[in-house]
Tab-separated table of C-alpha atoms in Angstrom:
chain	number	residue	atom	x	y	z
A	1	MET	CA	-101.102	-41.062	-32.245
A	2	SER	CA	-100.166	-42.005	-28.916
A	3	ASP	CA	-102.920	-42.767	-26.232
A	4	ALA	CA	-101.339	-40.288	-23.729
A	5	ILE	CA	-103.078	-36.900	-24.830
A	6	ILE	CA	-101.449	-33.890	-22.886
A	7	LEU	CA	-103.899	-31.259	-24.891
A	8	GLU	CA	-106.319	-31.378	-27.629
A	9	THR	CA	-107.393	-28.200	-29.763
A	10	SER	CA	-109.507	-28.210	-32.604
A	11	ARG	CA	-106.927	-29.322	-34.777
A	12	LEU	CA	-103.823	-30.296	-32.757
A	13	VAL	CA	-102.859	-32.753	-30.250
A	14	LEU	CA	-99.921	-32.956	-27.797
A	15	THR	CA	-98.325	-35.980	-26.795
A	16	MET	CA	-95.222	-37.169	-24.671
A	17	TRP	CA	-92.468	-38.113	-27.042
A	18	ASP	CA	-91.340	-41.942	-27.917
A	19	GLN	CA	-87.841	-42.846	-27.356
A	20	SER	CA	-87.730	-43.191	-30.748
A	21	ASP	CA	-88.543	-39.743	-31.769
A	22	ALA	CA	-85.126	-38.228	-32.144
A	23	GLU	CA	-85.200	-38.264	-35.976
A	24	MET	CA	-88.424	-36.697	-36.287
A	25	ILE	CA	-87.058	-33.977	-33.669
A	26	ARG	CA	-83.573	-33.664	-35.793
A	27	GLN	CA	-85.648	-33.341	-38.747
A	28	LEU	CA	-87.796	-30.201	-37.388
A	29	HIS	CA	-84.481	-28.365	-36.571
A	30	SER	CA	-82.685	-29.622	-39.937
A	31	THR	CA	-82.322	-26.246	-41.713
A	32	ILE	CA	-81.193	-22.678	-41.162
A	33	GLU	CA	-84.474	-21.477	-41.613
A	34	THR	CA	-86.143	-23.762	-38.830
A	35	THR	CA	-83.002	-22.932	-36.495
A	36	ARG	CA	-82.082	-19.495	-37.242
A	37	TYR	CA	-84.158	-17.947	-34.544
A	38	LEU	CA	-82.753	-20.530	-31.842
A	39	SER	CA	-79.960	-19.962	-29.727
A	40	GLY	CA	-77.002	-21.627	-31.809
A	41	ALA	CA	-78.769	-20.848	-35.114
A	42	ALA	CA	-77.148	-24.234	-36.314
A	43	PRO	CA	-79.413	-27.218	-37.844
A	44	TRP	CA	-79.589	-29.614	-35.064
A	45	THR	CA	-77.428	-33.113	-35.389
A	46	LEU	CA	-79.363	-36.433	-34.445
A	47	GLU	CA	-77.008	-36.165	-31.303
A	48	LYS	CA	-78.589	-32.753	-30.508
A	49	ALA	CA	-82.055	-33.990	-31.347
A	50	GLU	CA	-81.443	-37.243	-28.564
A	51	ASP	CA	-80.072	-34.938	-26.242
A	52	ARG	CA	-83.078	-32.484	-26.313
A	53	LEU	CA	-85.461	-35.840	-25.994
A	54	LYS	CA	-83.338	-36.770	-22.967
A	55	THR	CA	-83.776	-33.342	-21.449
A	56	TRP	CA	-87.866	-33.324	-22.176
A	57	PHE	CA	-88.154	-36.401	-20.627
A	58	GLY	CA	-86.439	-35.462	-17.290
A	59	GLU	CA	-88.187	-32.210	-17.249
A	60	HIS	CA	-91.857	-34.058	-17.162
A	61	ALA	CA	-90.590	-36.297	-14.897
A	62	ARG	CA	-89.314	-33.153	-12.434
A	63	ASP	CA	-91.880	-30.629	-13.305
A	64	GLY	CA	-94.727	-32.334	-14.770
A	65	VAL	CA	-94.657	-30.258	-17.869
A	66	THR	CA	-92.236	-30.221	-20.906
A	67	LYS	CA	-91.794	-29.600	-24.638
A	68	TYR	CA	-94.308	-32.151	-26.184
A	69	LYS	CA	-94.825	-33.568	-29.605
A	70	MET	CA	-97.777	-31.609	-31.528
A	71	LEU	CA	-99.340	-33.774	-34.131
A	72	ARG	CA	-102.243	-32.690	-36.648
A	73	ARG	CA	-105.611	-34.077	-34.988
A	74	ASP	CA	-106.963	-35.050	-38.274
A	75	ASP	CA	-104.177	-37.390	-39.611
A	76	GLY	CA	-101.825	-37.393	-36.724
A	77	ARG	CA	-99.195	-35.868	-38.837
A	78	PHE	CA	-96.019	-34.569	-36.686
A	79	ILE	CA	-95.976	-30.631	-37.088
A	80	GLY	CA	-93.434	-29.686	-34.275
A	81	ARG	CA	-93.107	-29.333	-30.539
A	82	ALA	CA	-94.847	-26.733	-28.083
A	83	GLY	CA	-94.819	-26.471	-24.382
A	84	PHE	CA	-93.006	-25.403	-21.374
A	85	SER	CA	-89.933	-25.796	-19.688
A	86	ARG	CA	-88.069	-24.014	-16.740
A	87	PHE	CA	-86.053	-20.985	-17.931
A	88	GLN	CA	-82.502	-21.034	-15.699
A	89	GLY	CA	-81.479	-18.030	-17.006
A	90	GLU	CA	-79.130	-15.306	-15.235
A	91	HIS	CA	-82.048	-13.103	-13.848
A	92	ASP	CA	-85.225	-15.491	-14.182
A	93	ARG	CA	-84.030	-18.919	-12.333
A	94	GLY	CA	-86.924	-21.222	-12.466
A	95	GLU	CA	-90.006	-19.459	-14.270
A	96	PHE	CA	-91.658	-21.542	-16.884
A	97	GLU	CA	-91.356	-20.561	-20.367
A	98	LEU	CA	-93.474	-21.180	-23.448
A	99	GLY	CA	-91.637	-22.572	-26.296
A	100	TYR	CA	-93.187	-23.858	-30.102
A	101	SER	CA	-91.569	-24.807	-33.032
A	102	ILE	CA	-93.648	-25.398	-36.137
A	103	CYS	CA	-92.321	-27.622	-38.832
A	104	GLN	CA	-91.610	-25.283	-41.769
A	105	ASP	CA	-94.251	-27.106	-44.302
A	106	ALA	CA	-96.895	-26.321	-41.663
A	107	TRP	CA	-96.150	-22.675	-41.589
A	108	GLY	CA	-98.926	-20.013	-42.152
A	109	ASN	CA	-101.400	-22.290	-40.754
A	110	GLY	CA	-101.947	-20.511	-37.471
A	111	TYR	CA	-100.929	-23.385	-35.422
A	112	ALA	CA	-98.737	-21.480	-33.225
A	113	THR	CA	-101.451	-19.226	-32.335
A	114	GLU	CA	-103.337	-22.083	-31.479
A	115	ILE	CA	-101.063	-24.017	-29.473
A	116	ALA	CA	-99.925	-21.085	-27.664
A	117	GLY	CA	-103.269	-19.958	-26.661
A	118	ALA	CA	-104.223	-23.608	-25.660
A	119	LEU	CA	-101.025	-24.073	-23.604
A	120	ALA	CA	-101.419	-20.715	-21.971
A	121	ASP	CA	-105.197	-21.842	-20.699
A	122	TRP	CA	-104.120	-24.957	-19.809
A	123	PHE	CA	-101.038	-23.867	-17.787
A	124	PHE	CA	-103.237	-21.732	-15.585
A	125	GLN	CA	-105.896	-24.449	-15.313
A	126	ARG	CA	-103.585	-26.813	-14.208
A	127	GLY	CA	-102.127	-24.577	-11.184
A	128	PHE	CA	-98.334	-24.927	-12.430
A	129	THR	CA	-97.523	-21.066	-11.071
A	130	ASP	CA	-99.434	-17.751	-11.456
A	131	ARG	CA	-97.488	-16.443	-14.470
A	132	PHE	CA	-95.028	-17.424	-17.245
A	133	ILE	CA	-92.503	-16.139	-19.728
A	134	ALA	CA	-91.726	-16.435	-23.585
A	135	PHE	CA	-88.726	-15.230	-25.736
A	136	THR	CA	-88.379	-14.304	-29.225
A	137	HIS	CA	-85.654	-13.312	-31.339
A	138	PRO	CA	-86.034	-9.358	-32.251
A	139	GLU	CA	-86.434	-10.466	-35.916
A	140	ASN	CA	-88.897	-12.902	-35.498
A	141	ILE	CA	-91.906	-10.805	-35.984
A	142	ALA	CA	-94.103	-13.670	-36.632
A	143	SER	CA	-93.326	-15.238	-32.883
A	144	GLN	CA	-93.900	-11.811	-31.764
A	145	ARG	CA	-97.366	-11.412	-33.167
A	146	VAL	CA	-98.074	-15.129	-31.581
A	147	LEU	CA	-97.133	-14.107	-28.101
A	148	ARG	CA	-98.973	-10.512	-28.297
A	149	LYS	CA	-102.448	-12.317	-30.081
A	150	ILE	CA	-102.590	-14.675	-26.988
A	151	GLY	CA	-102.424	-12.019	-24.301
A	152	MET	CA	-98.515	-11.790	-23.611
A	153	GLU	CA	-96.754	-8.403	-22.569
A	154	TYR	CA	-93.515	-7.434	-23.548
A	155	ARG	CA	-91.359	-7.216	-20.516
A	156	SER	CA	-87.421	-6.703	-21.323
A	157	PRO	CA	-84.273	-7.145	-23.567
A	158	ILE	CA	-82.626	-10.832	-22.458
A	159	ILE	CA	-79.399	-12.305	-23.724
A	160	ILE	CA	-79.532	-16.175	-23.890
A	161	ASP	CA	-76.527	-17.853	-24.748
A	162	GLY	CA	-74.629	-14.962	-26.264
A	163	VAL	CA	-78.169	-13.965	-28.134
A	164	SER	CA	-79.942	-10.920	-28.058
A	165	GLY	CA	-83.785	-11.752	-27.371
A	166	LEU	CA	-86.971	-10.137	-26.276
A	167	CYS	CA	-88.759	-11.424	-23.012
A	168	PHE	CA	-92.440	-11.383	-23.098
A	169	LYS	CA	-94.663	-12.663	-19.852
A	170	MET	CA	-98.140	-13.404	-19.141
A	171	SER	CA	-100.300	-13.438	-15.797
A	172	ARG	CA	-103.078	-15.375	-14.583
């Protein structure tokens, strides 16, 4: 496990990525099941994972936050990614957006709710801003449940990269 722990919960640890993590990211998004609710909805190539990794390094340098590598605390196993990015959408320029993706074999363990709730608290404690948003595909009921569980409220429909979505919000 990396020494640079960003956030810890009872079961999870967020750390910054290593330059060599692109294959791990590709595997996270390697199936239709793990990408069906993401814009594009196609399994990721290694090139896309490498590009995303570069984006996350850039976001962290610019904003002090990004989507981080998520590991199980007990054994260091990679189980996904979670964090914040600035959303550059048509109507929401520069708002921070909460996002997470969990490896398919780790679904159903409450990891998304655990990390999303911890990230919300961490975000406000760190003073990034007094609010943030999150999106979910209209058919992704599990993710909508997570967002509501951590206290987010439905804000409005949204189109991202030509895909319909639901936008949720949380304020301090």
